[in-house]
Short mmCIF file of C-alpha atoms in Angstrom, two decimals:
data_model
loop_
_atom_site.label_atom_id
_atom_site.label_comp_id
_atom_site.label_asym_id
_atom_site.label_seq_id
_atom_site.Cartn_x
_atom_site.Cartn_y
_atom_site.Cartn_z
CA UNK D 525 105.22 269.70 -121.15
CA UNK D 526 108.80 270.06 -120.35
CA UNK D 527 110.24 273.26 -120.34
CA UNK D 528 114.30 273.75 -120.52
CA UNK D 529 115.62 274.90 -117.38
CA UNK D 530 117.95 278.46 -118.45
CA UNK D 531 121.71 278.72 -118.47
CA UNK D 532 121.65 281.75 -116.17
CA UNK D 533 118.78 282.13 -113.61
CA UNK D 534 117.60 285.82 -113.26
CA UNK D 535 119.28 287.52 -110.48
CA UNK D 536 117.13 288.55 -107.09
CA UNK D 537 117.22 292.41 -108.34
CA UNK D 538 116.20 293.57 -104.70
CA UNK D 539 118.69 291.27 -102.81
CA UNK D 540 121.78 292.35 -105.41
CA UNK D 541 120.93 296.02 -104.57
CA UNK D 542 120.99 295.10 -100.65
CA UNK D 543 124.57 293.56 -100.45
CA UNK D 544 125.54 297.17 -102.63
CA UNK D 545 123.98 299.06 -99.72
CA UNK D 546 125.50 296.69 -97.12
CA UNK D 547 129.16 297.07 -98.63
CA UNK D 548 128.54 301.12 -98.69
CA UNK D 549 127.81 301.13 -94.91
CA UNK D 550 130.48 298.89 -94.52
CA UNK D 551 132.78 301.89 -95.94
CA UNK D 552 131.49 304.02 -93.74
CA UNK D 553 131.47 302.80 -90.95
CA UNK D 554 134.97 302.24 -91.13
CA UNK D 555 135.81 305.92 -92.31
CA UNK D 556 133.62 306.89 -89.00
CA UNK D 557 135.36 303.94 -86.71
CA UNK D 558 138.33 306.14 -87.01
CA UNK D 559 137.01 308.42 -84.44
CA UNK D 560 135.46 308.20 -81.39
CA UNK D 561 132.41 305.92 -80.91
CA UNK D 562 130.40 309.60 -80.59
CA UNK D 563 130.66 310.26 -83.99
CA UNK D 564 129.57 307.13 -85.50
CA UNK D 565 126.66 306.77 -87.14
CA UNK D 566 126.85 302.98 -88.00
CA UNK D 567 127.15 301.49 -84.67
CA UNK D 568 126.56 297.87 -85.77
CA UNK D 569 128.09 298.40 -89.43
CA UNK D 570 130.19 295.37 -88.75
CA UNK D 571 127.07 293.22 -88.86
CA UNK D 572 127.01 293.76 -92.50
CA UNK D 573 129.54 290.68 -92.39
CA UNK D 574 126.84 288.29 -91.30
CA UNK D 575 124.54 289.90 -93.94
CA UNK D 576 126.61 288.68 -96.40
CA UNK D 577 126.94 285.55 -95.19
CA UNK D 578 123.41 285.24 -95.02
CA UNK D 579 122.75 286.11 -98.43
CA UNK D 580 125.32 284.40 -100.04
CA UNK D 581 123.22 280.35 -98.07
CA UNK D 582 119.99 281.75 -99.75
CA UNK D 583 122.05 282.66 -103.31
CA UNK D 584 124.17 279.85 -103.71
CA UNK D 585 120.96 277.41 -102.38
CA UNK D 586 118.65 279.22 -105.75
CA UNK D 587 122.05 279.02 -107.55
CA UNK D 588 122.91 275.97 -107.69
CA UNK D 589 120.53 273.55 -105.39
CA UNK D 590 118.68 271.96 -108.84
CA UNK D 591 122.28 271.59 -110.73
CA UNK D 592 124.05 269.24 -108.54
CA UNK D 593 122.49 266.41 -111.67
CA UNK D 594 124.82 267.76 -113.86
CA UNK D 595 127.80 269.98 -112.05
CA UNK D 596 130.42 268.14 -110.94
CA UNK D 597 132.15 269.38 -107.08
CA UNK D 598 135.10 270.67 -109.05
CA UNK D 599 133.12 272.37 -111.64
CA UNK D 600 131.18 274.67 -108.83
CA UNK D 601 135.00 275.14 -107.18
CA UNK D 602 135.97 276.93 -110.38
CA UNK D 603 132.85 278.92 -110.66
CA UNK D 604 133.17 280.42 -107.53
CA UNK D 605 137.32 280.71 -107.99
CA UNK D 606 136.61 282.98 -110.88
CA UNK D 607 133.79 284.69 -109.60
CA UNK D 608 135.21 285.55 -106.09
CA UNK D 609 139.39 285.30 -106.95
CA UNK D 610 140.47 287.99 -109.15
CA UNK D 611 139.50 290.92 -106.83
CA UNK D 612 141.33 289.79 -104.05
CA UNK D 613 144.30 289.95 -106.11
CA UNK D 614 143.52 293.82 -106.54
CA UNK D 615 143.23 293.74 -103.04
CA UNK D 616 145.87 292.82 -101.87
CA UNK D 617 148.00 294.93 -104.88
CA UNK D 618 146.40 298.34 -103.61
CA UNK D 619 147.06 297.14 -100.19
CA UNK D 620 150.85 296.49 -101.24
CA UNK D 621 150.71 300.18 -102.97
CA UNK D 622 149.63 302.37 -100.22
CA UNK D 623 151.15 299.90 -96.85
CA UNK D 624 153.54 302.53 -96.25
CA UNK D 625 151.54 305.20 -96.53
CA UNK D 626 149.76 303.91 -93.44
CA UNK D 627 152.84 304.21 -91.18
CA UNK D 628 151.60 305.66 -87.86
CA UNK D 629 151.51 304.60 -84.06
CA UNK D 630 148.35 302.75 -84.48
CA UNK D 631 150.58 300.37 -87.26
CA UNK D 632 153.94 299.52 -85.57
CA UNK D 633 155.45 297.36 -87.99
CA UNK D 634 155.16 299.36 -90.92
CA UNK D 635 158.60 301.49 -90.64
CA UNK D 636 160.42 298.50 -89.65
CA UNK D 637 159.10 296.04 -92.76
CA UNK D 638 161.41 295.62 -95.70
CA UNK D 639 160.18 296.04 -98.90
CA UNK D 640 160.84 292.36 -99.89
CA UNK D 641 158.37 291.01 -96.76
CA UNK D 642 155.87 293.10 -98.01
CA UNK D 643 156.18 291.81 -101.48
CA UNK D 644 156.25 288.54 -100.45
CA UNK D 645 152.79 289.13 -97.98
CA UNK D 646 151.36 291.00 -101.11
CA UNK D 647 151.67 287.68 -103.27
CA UNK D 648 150.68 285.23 -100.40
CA UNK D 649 147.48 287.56 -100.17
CA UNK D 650 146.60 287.07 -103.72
CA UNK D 651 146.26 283.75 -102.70
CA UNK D 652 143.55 284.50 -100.40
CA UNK D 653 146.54 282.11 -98.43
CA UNK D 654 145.73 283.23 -94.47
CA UNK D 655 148.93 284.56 -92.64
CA UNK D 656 150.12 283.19 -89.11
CA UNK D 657 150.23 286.69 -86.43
CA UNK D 658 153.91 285.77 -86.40
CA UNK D 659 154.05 286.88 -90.38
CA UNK D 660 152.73 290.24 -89.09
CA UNK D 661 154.13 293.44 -91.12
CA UNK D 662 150.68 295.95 -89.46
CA UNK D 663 151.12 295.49 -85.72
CA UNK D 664 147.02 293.79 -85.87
CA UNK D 665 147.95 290.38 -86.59
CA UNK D 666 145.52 290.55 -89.09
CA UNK D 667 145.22 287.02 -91.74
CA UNK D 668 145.76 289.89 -94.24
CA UNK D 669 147.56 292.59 -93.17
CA UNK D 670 147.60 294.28 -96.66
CA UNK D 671 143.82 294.40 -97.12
CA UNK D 672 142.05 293.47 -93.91
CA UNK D 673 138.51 292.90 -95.20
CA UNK D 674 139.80 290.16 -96.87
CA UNK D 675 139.26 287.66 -94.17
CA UNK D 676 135.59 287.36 -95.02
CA UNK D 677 136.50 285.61 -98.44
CA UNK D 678 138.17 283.18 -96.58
CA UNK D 679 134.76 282.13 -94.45
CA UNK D 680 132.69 282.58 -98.03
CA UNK D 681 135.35 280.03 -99.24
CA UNK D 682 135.19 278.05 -96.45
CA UNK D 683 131.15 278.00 -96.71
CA UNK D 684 131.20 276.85 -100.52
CA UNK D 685 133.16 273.94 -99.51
CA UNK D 686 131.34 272.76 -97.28
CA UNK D 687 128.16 273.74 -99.39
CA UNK D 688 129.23 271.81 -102.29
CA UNK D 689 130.96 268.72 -99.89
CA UNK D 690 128.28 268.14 -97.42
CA UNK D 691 125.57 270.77 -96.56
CA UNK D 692 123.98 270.79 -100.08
CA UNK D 693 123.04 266.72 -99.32
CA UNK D 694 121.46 267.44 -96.25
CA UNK D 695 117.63 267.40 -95.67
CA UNK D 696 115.58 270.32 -94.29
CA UNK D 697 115.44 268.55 -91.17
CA UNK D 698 118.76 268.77 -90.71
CA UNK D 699 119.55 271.85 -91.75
CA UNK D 700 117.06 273.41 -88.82
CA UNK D 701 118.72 271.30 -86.26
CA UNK D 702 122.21 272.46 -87.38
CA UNK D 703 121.21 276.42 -87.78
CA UNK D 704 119.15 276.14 -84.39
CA UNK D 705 122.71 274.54 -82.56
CA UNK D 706 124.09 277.31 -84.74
CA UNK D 707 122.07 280.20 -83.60
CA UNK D 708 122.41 279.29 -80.08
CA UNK D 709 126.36 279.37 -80.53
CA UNK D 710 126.18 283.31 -81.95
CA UNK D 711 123.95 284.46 -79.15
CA UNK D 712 126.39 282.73 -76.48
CA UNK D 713 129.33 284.38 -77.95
CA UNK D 714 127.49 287.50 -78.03
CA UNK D 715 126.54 287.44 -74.36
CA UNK D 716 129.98 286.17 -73.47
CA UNK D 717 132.12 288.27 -75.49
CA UNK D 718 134.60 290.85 -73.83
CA UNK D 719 134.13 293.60 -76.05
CA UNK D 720 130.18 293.08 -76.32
CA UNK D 721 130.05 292.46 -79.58
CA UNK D 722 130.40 289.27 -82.16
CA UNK D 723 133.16 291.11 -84.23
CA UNK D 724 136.10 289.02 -84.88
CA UNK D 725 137.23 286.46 -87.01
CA UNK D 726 140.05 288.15 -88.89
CA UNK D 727 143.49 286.45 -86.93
CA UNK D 728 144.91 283.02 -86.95
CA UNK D 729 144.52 282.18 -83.89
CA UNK D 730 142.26 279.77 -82.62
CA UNK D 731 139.81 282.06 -80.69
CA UNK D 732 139.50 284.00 -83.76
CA UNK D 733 139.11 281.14 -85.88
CA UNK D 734 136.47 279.83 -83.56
CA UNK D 735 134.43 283.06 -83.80
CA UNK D 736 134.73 283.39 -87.42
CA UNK D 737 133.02 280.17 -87.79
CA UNK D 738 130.45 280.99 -85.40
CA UNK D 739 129.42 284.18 -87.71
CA UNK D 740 129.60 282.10 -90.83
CA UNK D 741 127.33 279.09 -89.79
CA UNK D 742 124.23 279.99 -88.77
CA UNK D 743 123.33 283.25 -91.46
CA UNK D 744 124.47 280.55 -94.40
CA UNK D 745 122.60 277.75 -93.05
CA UNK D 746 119.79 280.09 -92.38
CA UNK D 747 119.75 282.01 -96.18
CA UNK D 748 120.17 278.13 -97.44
CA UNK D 749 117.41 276.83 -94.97
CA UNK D 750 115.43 280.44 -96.36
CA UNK D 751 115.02 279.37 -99.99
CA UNK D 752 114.56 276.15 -99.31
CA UNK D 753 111.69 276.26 -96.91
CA UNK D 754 110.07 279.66 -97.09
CA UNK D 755 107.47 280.55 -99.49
CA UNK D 756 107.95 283.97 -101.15
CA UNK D 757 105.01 286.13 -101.74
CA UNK D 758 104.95 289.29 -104.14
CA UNK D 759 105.26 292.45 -101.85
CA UNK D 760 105.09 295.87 -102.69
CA UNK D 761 107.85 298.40 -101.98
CA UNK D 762 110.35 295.62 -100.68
CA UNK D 763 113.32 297.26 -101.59
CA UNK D 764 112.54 300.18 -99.69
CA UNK D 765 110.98 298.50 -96.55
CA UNK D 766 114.32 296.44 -96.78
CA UNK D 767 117.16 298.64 -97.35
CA UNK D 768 115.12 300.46 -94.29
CA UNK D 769 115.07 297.94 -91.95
CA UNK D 770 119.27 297.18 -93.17
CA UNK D 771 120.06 300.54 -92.35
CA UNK D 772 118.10 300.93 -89.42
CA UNK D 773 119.60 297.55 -87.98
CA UNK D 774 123.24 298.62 -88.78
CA UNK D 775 122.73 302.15 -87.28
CA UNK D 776 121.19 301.33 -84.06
CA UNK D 777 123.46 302.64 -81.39
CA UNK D 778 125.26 300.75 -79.00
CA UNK D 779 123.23 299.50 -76.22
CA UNK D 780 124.64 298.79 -72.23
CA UNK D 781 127.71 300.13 -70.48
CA UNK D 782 130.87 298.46 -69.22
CA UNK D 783 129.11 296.40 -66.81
CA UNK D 784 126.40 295.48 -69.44
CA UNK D 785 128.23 294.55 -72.54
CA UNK D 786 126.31 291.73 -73.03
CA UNK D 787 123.09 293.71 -73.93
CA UNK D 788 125.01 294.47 -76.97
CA UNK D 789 126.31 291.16 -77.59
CA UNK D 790 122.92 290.08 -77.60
CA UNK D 791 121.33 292.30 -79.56
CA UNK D 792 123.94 291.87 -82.30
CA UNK D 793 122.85 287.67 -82.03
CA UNK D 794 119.49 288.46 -82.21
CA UNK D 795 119.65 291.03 -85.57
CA UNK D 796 121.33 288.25 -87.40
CA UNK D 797 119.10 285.75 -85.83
CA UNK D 798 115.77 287.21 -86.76
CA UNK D 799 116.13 290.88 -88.52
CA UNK D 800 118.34 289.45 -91.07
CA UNK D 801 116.01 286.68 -92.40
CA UNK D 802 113.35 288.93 -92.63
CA UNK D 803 115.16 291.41 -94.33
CA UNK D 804 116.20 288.74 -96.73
CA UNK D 805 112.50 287.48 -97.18
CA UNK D 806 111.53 290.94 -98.08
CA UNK D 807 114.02 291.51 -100.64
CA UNK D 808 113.64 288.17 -102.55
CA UNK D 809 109.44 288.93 -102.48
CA UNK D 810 109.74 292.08 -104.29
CA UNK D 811 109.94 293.02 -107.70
CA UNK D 812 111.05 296.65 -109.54
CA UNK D 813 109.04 298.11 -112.20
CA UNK D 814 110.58 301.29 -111.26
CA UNK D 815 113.78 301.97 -113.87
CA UNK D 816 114.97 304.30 -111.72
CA UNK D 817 115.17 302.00 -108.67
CA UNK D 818 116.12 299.27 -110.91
CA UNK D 819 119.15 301.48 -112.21
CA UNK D 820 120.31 301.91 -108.49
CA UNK D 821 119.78 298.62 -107.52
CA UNK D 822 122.41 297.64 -110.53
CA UNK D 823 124.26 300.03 -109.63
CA UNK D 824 124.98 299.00 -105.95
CA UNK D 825 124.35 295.22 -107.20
CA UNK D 826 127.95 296.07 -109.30
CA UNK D 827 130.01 297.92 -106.87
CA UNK D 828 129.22 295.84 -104.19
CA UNK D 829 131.72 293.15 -104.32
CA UNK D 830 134.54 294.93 -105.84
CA UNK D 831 133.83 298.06 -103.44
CA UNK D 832 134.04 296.20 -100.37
CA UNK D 833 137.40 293.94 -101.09
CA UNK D 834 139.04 297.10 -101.88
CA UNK D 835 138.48 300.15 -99.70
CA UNK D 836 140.61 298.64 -96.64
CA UNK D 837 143.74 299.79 -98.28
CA UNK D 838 142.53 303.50 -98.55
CA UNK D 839 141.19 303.07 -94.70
CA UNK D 840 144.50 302.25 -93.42
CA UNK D 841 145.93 305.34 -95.04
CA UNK D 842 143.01 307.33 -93.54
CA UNK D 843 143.93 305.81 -90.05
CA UNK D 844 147.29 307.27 -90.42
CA UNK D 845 146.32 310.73 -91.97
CA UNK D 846 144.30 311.11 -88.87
CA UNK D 847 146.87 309.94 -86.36
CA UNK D 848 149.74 311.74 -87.60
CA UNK D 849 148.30 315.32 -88.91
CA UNK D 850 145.06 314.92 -85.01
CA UNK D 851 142.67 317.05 -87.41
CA UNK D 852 139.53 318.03 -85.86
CA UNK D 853 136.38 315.96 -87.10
CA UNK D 854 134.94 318.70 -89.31
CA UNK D 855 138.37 319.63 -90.60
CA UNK D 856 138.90 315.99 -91.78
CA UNK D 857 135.12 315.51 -93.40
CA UNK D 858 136.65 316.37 -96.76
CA UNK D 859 139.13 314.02 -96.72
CA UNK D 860 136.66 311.85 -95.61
CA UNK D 861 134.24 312.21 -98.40
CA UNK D 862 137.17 311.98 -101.17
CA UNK D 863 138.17 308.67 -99.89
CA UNK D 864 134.39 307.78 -100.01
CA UNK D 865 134.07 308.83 -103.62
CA UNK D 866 137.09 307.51 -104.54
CA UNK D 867 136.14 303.88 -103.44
CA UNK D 868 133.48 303.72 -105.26
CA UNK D 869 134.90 305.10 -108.40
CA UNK D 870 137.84 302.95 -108.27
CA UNK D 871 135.62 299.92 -107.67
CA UNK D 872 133.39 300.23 -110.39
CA UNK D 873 136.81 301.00 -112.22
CA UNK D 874 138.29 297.64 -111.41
CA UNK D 875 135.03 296.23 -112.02
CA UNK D 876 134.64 297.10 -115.37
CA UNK D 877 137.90 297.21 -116.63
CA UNK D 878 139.23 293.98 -114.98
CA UNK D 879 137.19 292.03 -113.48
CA UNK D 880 134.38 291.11 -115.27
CA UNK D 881 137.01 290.92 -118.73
CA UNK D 882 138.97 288.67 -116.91
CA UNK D 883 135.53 286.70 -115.55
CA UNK D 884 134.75 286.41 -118.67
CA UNK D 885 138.35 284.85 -120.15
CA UNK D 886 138.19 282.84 -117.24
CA UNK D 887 134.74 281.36 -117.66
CA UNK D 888 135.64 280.69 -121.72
CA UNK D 889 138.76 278.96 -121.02
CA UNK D 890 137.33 276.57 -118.12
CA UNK D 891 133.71 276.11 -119.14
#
């Protein structure tokens, strides 16, 4: 008996809720990175990067693995376009509406950029169109100097095309071989790296570039390689034994001094290299029964996009609140927890009352 394969596959609940928690730490850890390293509490909160990548192999992979029959290379291009595209254009327009707001030491460009360059960066970033360090208007020679989380997008994008060119043909076999050579690259640049850690990827520049690609390859050939290979058995309680083991991997402290960076280095290689998969195994084997824990898992599932393209803008204006008015830590929490809230409320703001009406306009007047 054959049975119709559905229009829309049911989301992985558990998995949806994960990225939400990831993109919250991701908040704060950069509301905490303003300060010194004492007073964070997310240590590796830029891991959360690789996460993403990670989940987004084993999503697109149940996505779209059994459509290729039927959905044409441009077709998928246009689905992710419409899913992925109209937030960075909020982006980069909040990052446009508060850039001068962040004018401080730490952002030396800012009082010298005329109006008009911004504009014209603001537009380019709506684009998701990456910026030469020369184009600079921050002083970080950031790709996207209005909204700096932005850079990710362009791996994601970078990822689908290959996905939908190359790496969706290729056999299981292959895919090992390529996320083994893969894996081996991240824990080289972790060990090697100057700072100690595999952060980076968010400049032109060819080093940057170089370890950009390095993040993005081996977590989305291993979430691809994941569903592909891995049987997934029923577990009980996987959301919390997963958003545990997240936030416990993301909050580990910092490990070896200056003469010992690459302890950290390699401890960051190894978290995407082996924590990661797991954690992603253990959210795609569970189920919720609960509604409370499925209302939270929607809930985080929503904002997590939409809250994670769009807090930079409100972090750069933190950075310079901090700089200019040297508050004490306590004296600053408020502030702090404001531009938390307001994140979040914002984002599930834009989500509701742009993107997903323009999603669906989009998806009516192209499908």
């Amino acid at each position: 008996m054959n049975v119709a394969t559905p229009a829309v596959k049911p989301h992985y609940v558990i998995l949806d809720g994960l990225r939400g928690l990831a993109a919250i730490i991701v908040v704060l850890f950069h509301i905490f990175g303003v300060y010194p390293d004492s007073y964070q509490i997310f240590h590796h909160g830029y891991l959360a990067v690789d996460f993403f990548f990670m989940l987004s192999g084993f999503v697109i992979g149940y996505a779209y693995d059994d459509r290729w029959g039927t959905l044409k290379t441009g077709n998928f291009f246009i689905r992710r376009l419409v899913r992925l595209q109209p937030m960075v254009v909020v982006g980069s327009l909040l990052g446009a509406l508060f850039f001068y707001s962040g004018e401080c030491s730490l952002f030396p460009l800012i009082a010298g950029t005329p109006v008009w360059k911004m504009l014209l960066i603001m537009v380019v970033g709506c684009t998701l169109l990456p910026i030469r360090p020369s184009m600079d208007i921050r002083g970080w020679s950031e790709m996207y100097p209005l909204n700096g989380s932005a850079w990710s997008l362009l791996f994601e994008y970078v990822a689908n095309v290959l996905y939908a060119l190359f790496i969706r043909k290729f056999s299981k076999t292959t895919l090992f071989i390529l996320a083994f050579v893969s894996a081996a690259a991240l824990v080289h640049h972790g060990v090697t790296a100057v700072n100690g850690t595999i952060s980076g990827g968010a400049s032109l520049t060819l080093s940057q570039v170089r370890i950009g690609l390095i993040r993005l390859l081996y977590p989305f050939l291993a979430g691809l390689l994941l569903y592909r290979v891995v049987r997934i058995r029923q577990i009980k309680y996987a959301f919390l034994w997963s958003g545990i083991l997240l936030i416990a991997a993301l909050a580990f402290p910092a490990i070896g001094n200056e003469n010992h960076l690459w302890m950290n280095g390699l401890y960051d290689a190894l978290t995407i290299i082996i924590v990661f998969p797991l954690i992603v195994y253990l959210g795609a084997a569970g189920t919720l029964q609960n509604k409370t824990g499925l209302k939270v898992c929607k809930f985080f599932a929503d904002i997590s996009y939409p809250v994670y393209i769009i807090h930079f803008p409100f972090i750069y204006a933190y950075m310079a609140f901090v700089v200019n008015n040297k508050p004490s830590f306590s004296a600053s929490l408020p502030v702090a927890a404001l531009l938390f809230i307001c994140s979040i409320v914002i984002a599930y703001a834009c989500l509701k009352l742009y993107d997903e009406p323009v999603r669906k306009w989009l998806n009516k007047k192209f499908n």
